[in-house]
Amino acid sequence: MTDYAMGSAVTSGDQGQATTAGDVLSRYLHAQAGDFLRSLRLHRESGSDAEEAVEAARLLRQSARRISGVLHTYRPLTDPVWADQLRAELAWLSGMLAREHAYAARLARLRGALHRLSGAPLPEQGADRPADPPPGPGAGRARVAGTDNGAAPGAAGRTARGARSHGASAAGAPAVSAKLPADGAGGRAVRAGRLGEQRSRDAQAARGGRDGREALPGERAGAARSTGRAASAGTATPGPAGPVGGPAGTRGEADEARPGALTVGAARAGALLERQLTLARTRAHTAALQALGSSRFHAVADAVALLASDVPLIASAADEPADTALPPLAELAHRRLLEAIDALPLGRAGHPYNAEALTHGLAATPSADAPPASEAQDAPWHQVRRLVRIGRYALEVLDEHQPLGTGPTEAEPTLAVRLLAASQALERHRDAAEAAAAAAAAARTPRIAPATAYALGILHADQRHEVEAARFAFGRIWQRAATTP
């Protein structure tokens, strides 16, 4: 696995002479610089096409990362001052372009997790709030004046305005009254039954409130005054809409009882995350537009344009044969990767459901805006992800210029391909860790409802479990890659 010289001899088929390391490196950098410039032109020509602009930005970041990674590994073959400066500028550009995409992907990931944890289908559009319940048989009617016959809300309003225009008293007389039976035993029974229904509705409103929360003192007092007026007038005021023949439920209860709907806490958590991450994405988009129009970016584009035609090389090192100069540098990058992986707790990560990713999840932080303590254990994994990517790019320089018949067969993928699977697992680790951090940051928002905080806590734990799963997957992938000859 670590024998980079095997199968990596690069020769010139026509002349039978060894190709120099400078020629191999220059061809790779020329190709990546050309991809960078084509992606830049595609981004400028995308106009208002958002999908095309996103794809162009992705290709731009991909080319910038490859150029930077190869210059990092094969720095001894190039002008060190030029290489370090270009690498720093490409890292700035790649990070600037990646922020907007990262916020959008993070929001999509968290929205999907909220719906998955709630057992609700993910809507194609719209915010994470429960939709209005579908109209039922009695949803279009309002129980007016405690009668069994419903009147439309518009009709009730017109009747109320008519009652006020005809001199309804300002002392709280009902706007709409129903004809009651004549005085007697039957009339008293009907009035008593209607009064009991209204008192039941008022008591329910005083206990739960309209949105499922505890009623405030002013609301309880208003309900008591409404009950008193209804008792003195012998009629009932209009109540909330609901099915005919039973008490009306609250909006939150109806939403939570509907199959496939988010709970109130999950919906509010989704709305909070959407506000925060959309704002961050908007700011990142503005910063990216400003960066693409800055003189700093134009200087980077000019440097890459020059790289497409000329690579500043050190003649003494670049003139060496490729099969003797390039593999040792790739081997050095691989040794750095092995040292970083040895520092990882792969033994514990190899056991499923080990809960290592949840360690220090409730540990105290130095300040309110400090990152959670659980992020400290993610740093070594992020470093391994960067080193895997650098090692993969270093191997691409060797693999793309191997003579036919000297590389691995189709049944045996190259080491760069095997490292790609490990890189993808570590990217899932990064995405899950950043999503968990976003959920934790949202949970620290002041004065949020307990149900919202609970939903964000569940979401944070779910993403930390995704972190644990990504670590387990990387351990299995790396074990297979390490044992492959």
Coordinates of C-alpha atoms in Angstrom, one line a residue:
M1 CA 0.0 0.0 0.0
T2 CA 2.8 2.4 0.8
D3 CA 5.1 1.4 -2.0
Y4 CA 4.6 4.4 -4.2
A5 CA 7.5 3.5 -6.5
M6 CA 5.8 0.3 -7.7
G7 CA 4.0 0.9 -10.9
S8 CA 4.7 4.6 -10.9
A9 CA 7.6 4.7 -13.4
V10 CA 6.7 7.4 -16.0
T11 CA 8.4 7.0 -19.3
S12 CA 8.2 8.5 -22.7
G13 CA 6.9 5.8 -25.0
D14 CA 8.2 7.5 -28.2
Q15 CA 11.8 8.2 -27.0
G16 CA 12.2 5.5 -24.4
Q17 CA 13.6 8.1 -22.0
A18 CA 12.6 8.8 -18.5
T19 CA 10.2 11.8 -18.2
T20 CA 11.3 14.4 -15.7
A21 CA 9.4 15.2 -12.5
G22 CA 8.9 18.8 -13.7
D23 CA 7.2 17.6 -16.9
V24 CA 4.8 15.4 -15.0
L25 CA 4.0 18.0 -12.4
S26 CA 3.6 20.7 -15.0
R27 CA 1.1 18.7 -17.1
Y28 CA -1.0 18.1 -14.0
L29 CA -1.0 21.7 -12.9
H30 CA -1.7 22.9 -16.5
A31 CA -4.8 20.7 -16.6
Q32 CA -6.1 21.9 -13.2
A33 CA -5.4 25.5 -14.1
G34 CA -7.4 25.0 -17.3
D35 CA -10.3 23.5 -15.3
F36 CA -10.1 26.5 -12.9
L37 CA -10.4 29.0 -15.8
R38 CA -13.2 27.1 -17.5
S39 CA -15.1 27.0 -14.2
L40 CA -14.6 30.7 -13.7
R41 CA -16.0 31.5 -17.2
L42 CA -18.9 29.2 -16.5
H43 CA -19.6 31.0 -13.3
R44 CA -19.6 34.4 -15.0
E45 CA -21.9 33.2 -17.8
S46 CA -24.3 31.6 -15.4
G47 CA -26.2 34.9 -14.9
S48 CA -29.4 34.3 -13.0
D49 CA -29.2 30.5 -13.3
A50 CA -28.7 29.5 -9.6
E51 CA -28.1 25.8 -10.2
E52 CA -25.4 26.5 -12.9
A53 CA -23.7 29.1 -10.6
V54 CA -23.6 26.6 -7.8
E55 CA -22.1 23.9 -10.0
A56 CA -19.6 26.3 -11.4
A57 CA -18.6 27.3 -7.8
R58 CA -18.2 23.7 -6.9
L59 CA -15.9 23.0 -9.9
L60 CA -13.9 26.2 -9.0
R61 CA -13.4 25.0 -5.5
Q62 CA -12.4 21.5 -6.7
S63 CA -9.7 22.9 -9.0
A64 CA -8.4 25.3 -6.4
R65 CA -8.1 22.5 -3.8
R66 CA -6.3 20.2 -6.2
I67 CA -3.8 22.9 -7.2
S68 CA -3.2 23.8 -3.5
G69 CA -2.8 20.2 -2.4
V70 CA -0.4 19.3 -5.2
L71 CA 1.7 22.4 -4.5
H72 CA 1.8 21.4 -0.8
T73 CA 3.1 17.9 -1.5
Y74 CA 5.5 18.7 -4.3
R75 CA 6.7 22.0 -3.0
P76 CA 10.4 21.0 -3.2
L77 CA 10.1 21.0 -7.0
T78 CA 8.7 24.5 -7.3
D79 CA 9.6 28.0 -6.2
P80 CA 8.7 27.9 -2.5
V81 CA 7.8 31.6 -2.2
W82 CA 5.5 31.4 -5.2
A83 CA 4.0 28.1 -4.1
D84 CA 3.2 29.3 -0.6
Q85 CA 1.7 32.5 -1.7
L86 CA -0.6 30.8 -4.3
R87 CA -1.6 28.1 -1.9
A88 CA -2.7 30.7 0.7
E89 CA -4.7 32.7 -1.9
L90 CA -6.4 29.5 -3.2
A91 CA -7.3 28.4 0.3
W92 CA -8.9 31.8 0.9
L93 CA -10.9 31.6 -2.3
S94 CA -12.0 28.0 -1.7
G95 CA -13.1 28.8 1.8
M96 CA -15.0 31.9 0.7
L97 CA -16.9 30.0 -2.0
A98 CA -17.6 27.0 0.3
R99 CA -19.4 28.9 3.0
E100 CA -22.6 29.6 1.2
H101 CA -22.9 25.9 0.0
A102 CA -22.1 24.7 3.5
Y103 CA -24.9 26.7 5.1
A104 CA -27.4 25.6 2.5
A105 CA -26.4 21.9 2.9
R106 CA -26.5 22.2 6.7
L107 CA -30.0 23.6 6.7
A108 CA -31.2 20.8 4.3
R109 CA -29.5 18.2 6.5
L110 CA -31.1 19.5 9.7
R111 CA -34.6 19.9 8.1
G112 CA -34.4 16.3 6.8
A113 CA -33.3 15.1 10.3
L114 CA -36.2 16.9 11.9
H115 CA -38.7 15.3 9.6
R116 CA -37.1 11.9 9.9
L117 CA -37.1 12.0 13.7
S118 CA -40.8 13.2 13.7
G119 CA -41.9 10.5 11.3
A120 CA -43.1 13.2 8.9
P121 CA -42.4 13.3 5.1
L122 CA -40.1 16.1 4.0
P123 CA -41.9 18.8 2.1
E124 CA -40.5 19.9 -1.2
Q125 CA -40.9 23.6 -0.4
G126 CA -41.8 25.8 2.6
A127 CA -40.5 26.3 6.1
D128 CA -40.6 23.8 8.9
R129 CA -44.0 24.7 10.2
P130 CA -47.1 22.6 10.3
A131 CA -49.5 23.2 7.5
D132 CA -53.1 24.2 8.2
P133 CA -55.2 21.2 8.9
P134 CA -57.5 20.1 6.0
P135 CA -61.1 21.4 6.3
G136 CA -63.4 18.9 8.0
P137 CA -67.1 18.5 7.8
G138 CA -67.7 21.3 10.3
A139 CA -64.6 23.4 9.8
G140 CA -66.4 26.0 7.7
R141 CA -68.9 26.6 10.4
A142 CA -68.7 28.6 13.6
R143 CA -70.8 27.8 16.6
V144 CA -72.6 31.1 17.1
A145 CA -74.7 31.9 20.1
G146 CA -74.6 28.3 21.4
T147 CA -77.1 27.1 18.8
D148 CA -76.9 23.8 17.0
N149 CA -77.1 25.5 13.6
G150 CA -73.9 27.1 12.4
A151 CA -73.5 30.4 10.6
A152 CA -70.6 31.4 8.4
P153 CA -68.0 33.7 9.9
G154 CA -68.8 36.4 7.3
A155 CA -72.5 36.2 8.1
A156 CA -71.8 36.3 11.8
G157 CA -69.7 39.5 11.3
R158 CA -72.4 41.1 9.2
T159 CA -75.0 40.2 11.8
A160 CA -72.8 41.6 14.5
R161 CA -72.3 44.9 12.6
G162 CA -76.1 45.0 12.0
A163 CA -76.8 44.6 15.7
R164 CA -74.3 47.3 16.6
S165 CA -75.8 49.6 13.9
H166 CA -79.3 49.1 15.3
G167 CA -78.4 50.2 18.8
A168 CA -76.9 47.2 20.5
S169 CA -75.9 48.4 24.0
A170 CA -72.2 49.0 24.8
A171 CA -72.4 47.1 28.0
G172 CA -71.5 43.9 26.3
A173 CA -74.8 42.7 24.9
P174 CA -74.4 39.8 22.5
A175 CA -74.1 40.8 18.9
V176 CA -76.0 37.8 17.7
S177 CA -78.8 36.2 19.7
A178 CA -80.9 33.2 19.1
K179 CA -84.6 32.9 19.6
L180 CA -85.1 30.8 22.8
P181 CA -88.2 28.9 23.5
A182 CA -90.9 30.4 25.7
D183 CA -90.4 30.6 29.4
G184 CA -91.1 27.4 31.1
A185 CA -89.5 24.2 32.0
G186 CA -88.4 23.4 28.4
G187 CA -86.9 26.9 27.9
R188 CA -85.0 26.8 31.2
A189 CA -83.6 23.4 30.3
V190 CA -82.4 24.6 26.9
R191 CA -80.8 27.7 28.4
A192 CA -79.1 25.7 31.1
G193 CA -77.7 23.3 28.6
R194 CA -76.3 26.0 26.4
L195 CA -74.9 27.9 29.3
G196 CA -73.1 24.7 30.4
E197 CA -71.5 24.2 27.0
Q198 CA -70.2 27.8 27.0
R199 CA -68.8 27.4 30.5
S200 CA -67.0 24.2 29.4
R201 CA -65.5 26.0 26.4
D202 CA -64.4 29.0 28.5
A203 CA -62.8 26.7 31.1
Q204 CA -60.9 24.9 28.4
A205 CA -59.6 28.2 27.0
A206 CA -58.6 29.4 30.4
R207 CA -56.7 26.1 31.1
G208 CA -54.9 25.7 27.8
G209 CA -54.9 28.9 25.9
R210 CA -55.4 29.1 22.2
D211 CA -51.9 27.7 21.3
G212 CA -51.7 25.0 23.8
R213 CA -49.8 27.1 26.5
E214 CA -50.9 28.0 30.0
A215 CA -53.4 30.8 29.9
L216 CA -52.2 34.2 31.3
P217 CA -54.0 35.9 34.1
G218 CA -55.6 38.4 31.8
E219 CA -56.9 35.6 29.6
R220 CA -58.4 33.8 32.6
A221 CA -60.0 37.0 33.7
G222 CA -61.4 37.6 30.2
A223 CA -62.8 34.1 30.1
A224 CA -64.5 34.6 33.5
R225 CA -66.0 37.9 32.4
S226 CA -67.3 36.3 29.2
T227 CA -68.9 33.5 31.3
G228 CA -70.5 36.0 33.6
R229 CA -71.9 38.0 30.7
A230 CA -73.2 34.8 29.1
A231 CA -74.9 33.8 32.3
S232 CA -76.5 37.2 32.9
A233 CA -77.8 37.4 29.3
G234 CA -78.8 33.8 29.0
T235 CA -76.8 33.3 25.8
A236 CA -73.3 32.2 24.7
T237 CA -70.7 34.1 22.9
P238 CA -69.2 32.7 19.7
G239 CA -66.6 30.0 20.4
P240 CA -63.7 28.7 18.3
A241 CA -64.4 26.8 15.1
G242 CA -64.6 23.1 15.5
P243 CA -66.6 20.0 14.7
V244 CA -70.3 20.4 15.4
G245 CA -71.5 18.6 18.4
G246 CA -68.2 18.6 20.5
P247 CA -65.7 21.0 22.1
A248 CA -63.3 22.7 19.7
G249 CA -59.6 21.6 20.0
T250 CA -56.6 23.9 20.0
R251 CA -54.6 24.6 16.9
G252 CA -51.5 22.9 18.3
E253 CA -53.4 19.8 19.3
A254 CA -55.0 19.5 15.9
D255 CA -51.6 19.9 14.2
E256 CA -49.8 17.3 16.4
A257 CA -52.7 14.8 16.0
R258 CA -52.6 15.0 12.3
P259 CA -50.5 12.0 10.9
G260 CA -47.2 13.0 9.4
A261 CA -47.1 16.5 10.9
L262 CA -44.3 18.0 12.9
T263 CA -44.8 18.7 16.6
V264 CA -45.0 22.3 17.7
G265 CA -41.5 22.0 19.2
A266 CA -40.0 20.5 16.1
A267 CA -41.7 23.0 13.8
R268 CA -40.4 25.9 15.9
A269 CA -36.9 24.4 16.0
G270 CA -37.0 24.1 12.2
A271 CA -38.1 27.7 11.9
L272 CA -35.4 28.9 14.2
L273 CA -32.7 27.0 12.4
E274 CA -34.0 28.3 9.0
R275 CA -33.9 31.9 10.2
Q276 CA -30.3 31.6 11.5
L277 CA -28.8 29.5 8.7
T278 CA -30.6 31.5 6.0
L279 CA -29.2 34.7 7.4
A280 CA -25.7 33.2 7.5
R281 CA -26.1 31.9 4.0
T282 CA -27.2 35.4 2.8
R283 CA -24.2 37.0 4.4
A284 CA -21.9 34.3 2.9
H285 CA -23.4 34.9 -0.5
T286 CA -22.8 38.7 -0.2
A287 CA -19.2 38.1 0.9
A288 CA -18.6 35.7 -2.0
L289 CA -19.9 38.2 -4.5
Q290 CA -17.7 40.9 -3.0
A291 CA -14.7 38.6 -3.1
L292 CA -15.2 37.6 -6.7
G293 CA -15.2 41.3 -7.6
S294 CA -12.2 42.3 -5.6
S295 CA -8.7 43.0 -6.8
R296 CA -7.5 40.1 -4.6
F297 CA -9.5 37.6 -6.6
H298 CA -8.4 39.1 -9.9
A299 CA -4.8 38.7 -8.8
V300 CA -5.5 35.0 -8.0
A301 CA -7.1 34.5 -11.4
D302 CA -4.1 36.1 -13.1
A303 CA -1.7 33.8 -11.2
V304 CA -3.7 30.7 -12.2
A305 CA -3.8 31.9 -15.8
L306 CA -0.1 32.1 -15.8
L307 CA 0.1 28.6 -14.2
A308 CA -1.8 27.3 -17.2
S309 CA 1.2 28.0 -19.4
D310 CA 4.2 28.2 -17.1
V311 CA 5.1 26.5 -13.7
P312 CA 7.9 28.1 -11.7
L313 CA 10.1 25.1 -11.1
I314 CA 13.5 24.6 -9.4
A315 CA 15.6 23.3 -12.3
S316 CA 17.9 21.1 -10.3
A317 CA 15.0 19.2 -8.7
A318 CA 12.6 19.3 -11.6
D319 CA 15.1 17.8 -14.0
E320 CA 15.3 14.5 -12.0
P321 CA 13.5 11.5 -13.4
A322 CA 9.8 11.3 -12.3
D323 CA 10.1 7.7 -11.0
T324 CA 12.8 8.8 -8.5
A325 CA 11.7 12.3 -7.6
L326 CA 7.9 12.1 -7.2
P327 CA 7.2 8.9 -5.2
P328 CA 9.4 9.9 -2.2
L329 CA 7.4 13.1 -1.8
A330 CA 4.1 11.2 -2.1
E331 CA 5.4 8.7 0.5
L332 CA 6.2 11.6 2.9
A333 CA 2.6 12.9 2.6
H334 CA 1.4 9.3 3.3
R335 CA 3.6 9.0 6.4
R336 CA 2.0 12.3 7.8
L337 CA -1.4 10.7 7.2
L338 CA -0.4 7.5 9.0
E339 CA 0.8 9.5 12.0
A340 CA -2.4 11.4 12.2
I341 CA -4.5 8.3 11.9
D342 CA -2.5 6.6 14.6
A343 CA -3.6 9.4 17.0
L344 CA -7.3 8.6 16.3
P345 CA -9.2 6.3 18.7
L346 CA -10.0 3.8 16.0
G347 CA -10.2 1.0 18.5
R348 CA -13.2 2.6 20.3
A349 CA -14.6 3.9 17.0
G350 CA -14.6 0.4 15.7
H351 CA -17.4 -0.6 18.2
P352 CA -20.8 0.4 17.0
Y353 CA -23.0 2.5 19.3
N354 CA -20.0 3.4 21.6
A355 CA -21.4 6.9 22.3
E356 CA -17.9 8.4 22.1
A357 CA -19.2 11.2 20.0
L358 CA -21.6 12.3 22.8
T359 CA -18.8 12.6 25.3
H360 CA -18.6 16.0 26.9
G361 CA -21.8 16.9 25.2
L362 CA -23.0 18.8 28.4
A363 CA -19.6 20.0 29.5
A364 CA -19.3 23.7 30.5
T365 CA -17.7 26.2 28.1
P366 CA -15.5 29.2 29.0
S367 CA -18.0 31.7 27.5
A368 CA -21.5 31.7 26.1
D369 CA -20.3 32.0 22.5
A370 CA -17.5 29.5 22.8
P371 CA -17.8 26.3 20.8
P372 CA -19.1 23.2 22.6
A373 CA -16.5 21.0 24.4
S374 CA -17.5 18.1 22.2
E375 CA -16.0 19.8 19.2
A376 CA -12.5 19.4 20.6
Q377 CA -12.6 15.7 19.9
D378 CA -13.5 16.4 16.2
A379 CA -10.4 18.4 15.5
P380 CA -8.1 15.3 14.9
W381 CA -10.6 13.8 12.6
H382 CA -10.8 17.0 10.6
Q383 CA -7.0 17.0 10.3
V384 CA -7.1 13.5 9.0
R385 CA -9.7 14.5 6.4
R386 CA -7.4 17.2 5.1
L387 CA -4.4 14.9 5.0
V388 CA -6.4 12.2 3.2
R389 CA -7.4 14.7 0.5
I390 CA -3.8 15.9 0.1
G391 CA -2.5 12.3 -0.2
R392 CA -5.2 11.5 -2.8
Y393 CA -4.2 14.5 -4.9
A394 CA -0.6 13.6 -4.6
L395 CA -1.4 10.1 -5.9
E396 CA -3.4 11.5 -8.8
V397 CA -0.2 13.0 -10.2
L398 CA 1.4 9.6 -10.3
D399 CA -1.7 7.6 -11.4
E400 CA -2.7 9.8 -14.3
H401 CA 0.7 9.5 -15.9
Q402 CA 1.4 5.8 -15.5
P403 CA 2.1 3.8 -18.7
L404 CA -0.7 1.5 -19.8
G405 CA -0.4 -1.9 -18.2
T406 CA 1.7 -0.8 -15.2
G407 CA -1.2 0.4 -12.9
P408 CA -3.7 -1.6 -10.9
T409 CA -6.3 -3.6 -12.8
E410 CA -10.1 -2.9 -12.7
A411 CA -10.5 -5.5 -10.0
E412 CA -7.9 -3.8 -7.9
P413 CA -8.6 0.0 -7.6
T414 CA -5.7 2.4 -7.1
L415 CA -4.8 3.7 -3.7
A416 CA -6.2 7.1 -4.7
V417 CA -9.6 5.5 -5.4
R418 CA -9.5 3.7 -2.0
L419 CA -8.6 6.9 -0.3
L420 CA -11.7 8.6 -2.0
A421 CA -14.0 6.3 0.0
A422 CA -12.2 7.3 3.2
S423 CA -12.4 10.9 2.3
Q424 CA -16.2 10.7 1.7
A425 CA -16.7 9.1 5.1
L426 CA -14.8 11.9 6.8
E427 CA -16.7 14.5 4.8
R428 CA -19.9 13.0 6.3
H429 CA -18.2 13.3 9.7
R430 CA -17.5 16.9 9.1
D431 CA -21.1 17.7 7.9
A432 CA -22.7 15.9 10.9
A433 CA -20.4 17.7 13.4
E434 CA -21.1 21.1 11.9
A435 CA -24.8 20.4 11.9
A436 CA -24.7 19.3 15.5
A437 CA -22.9 22.5 16.4
A438 CA -25.6 24.6 14.6
A439 CA -28.3 22.8 16.6
A440 CA -26.4 23.5 19.8
A441 CA -26.0 27.2 18.9
A442 CA -29.7 27.5 18.1
A443 CA -30.5 25.9 21.5
R444 CA -28.6 28.6 23.2
T445 CA -30.9 31.2 21.9
P446 CA -32.4 33.2 24.8
R447 CA -36.1 32.8 25.8
I448 CA -37.0 29.9 23.5
A449 CA -39.8 27.6 24.5
P450 CA -38.9 24.4 26.4
A451 CA -40.4 22.3 23.6
T452 CA -38.2 24.1 21.1
A453 CA -35.1 23.5 23.2
Y454 CA -36.0 19.9 23.6
A455 CA -36.4 19.3 19.9
L456 CA -33.0 21.0 19.3
G457 CA -31.4 18.8 21.9
I458 CA -32.8 15.7 20.2
L459 CA -31.5 17.0 16.9
H460 CA -28.1 17.6 18.4
A461 CA -27.9 14.1 19.8
D462 CA -29.0 12.6 16.4
Q463 CA -26.2 14.5 14.5
R464 CA -23.6 13.4 17.1
H465 CA -24.7 9.8 16.5
E466 CA -24.2 10.5 12.8
V467 CA -20.6 11.6 13.7
E468 CA -20.1 8.3 15.5
A469 CA -21.4 6.4 12.5
A470 CA -19.1 8.2 10.1
R471 CA -16.1 7.4 12.4
F472 CA -17.1 3.7 12.4
A473 CA -17.4 3.7 8.6
F474 CA -14.0 5.4 8.2
G475 CA -12.4 2.8 10.5
R476 CA -13.8 -0.1 8.4
I477 CA -12.7 1.6 5.1
W478 CA -9.2 2.3 6.4
Q479 CA -8.8 -1.2 7.8
R480 CA -9.5 -2.7 4.3
A481 CA -7.3 -0.1 2.6
A482 CA -4.4 -0.8 5.0
T483 CA -4.6 -4.6 4.4
T484 CA -4.7 -4.3 0.6
P485 CA -1.3 -4.9 -1.0

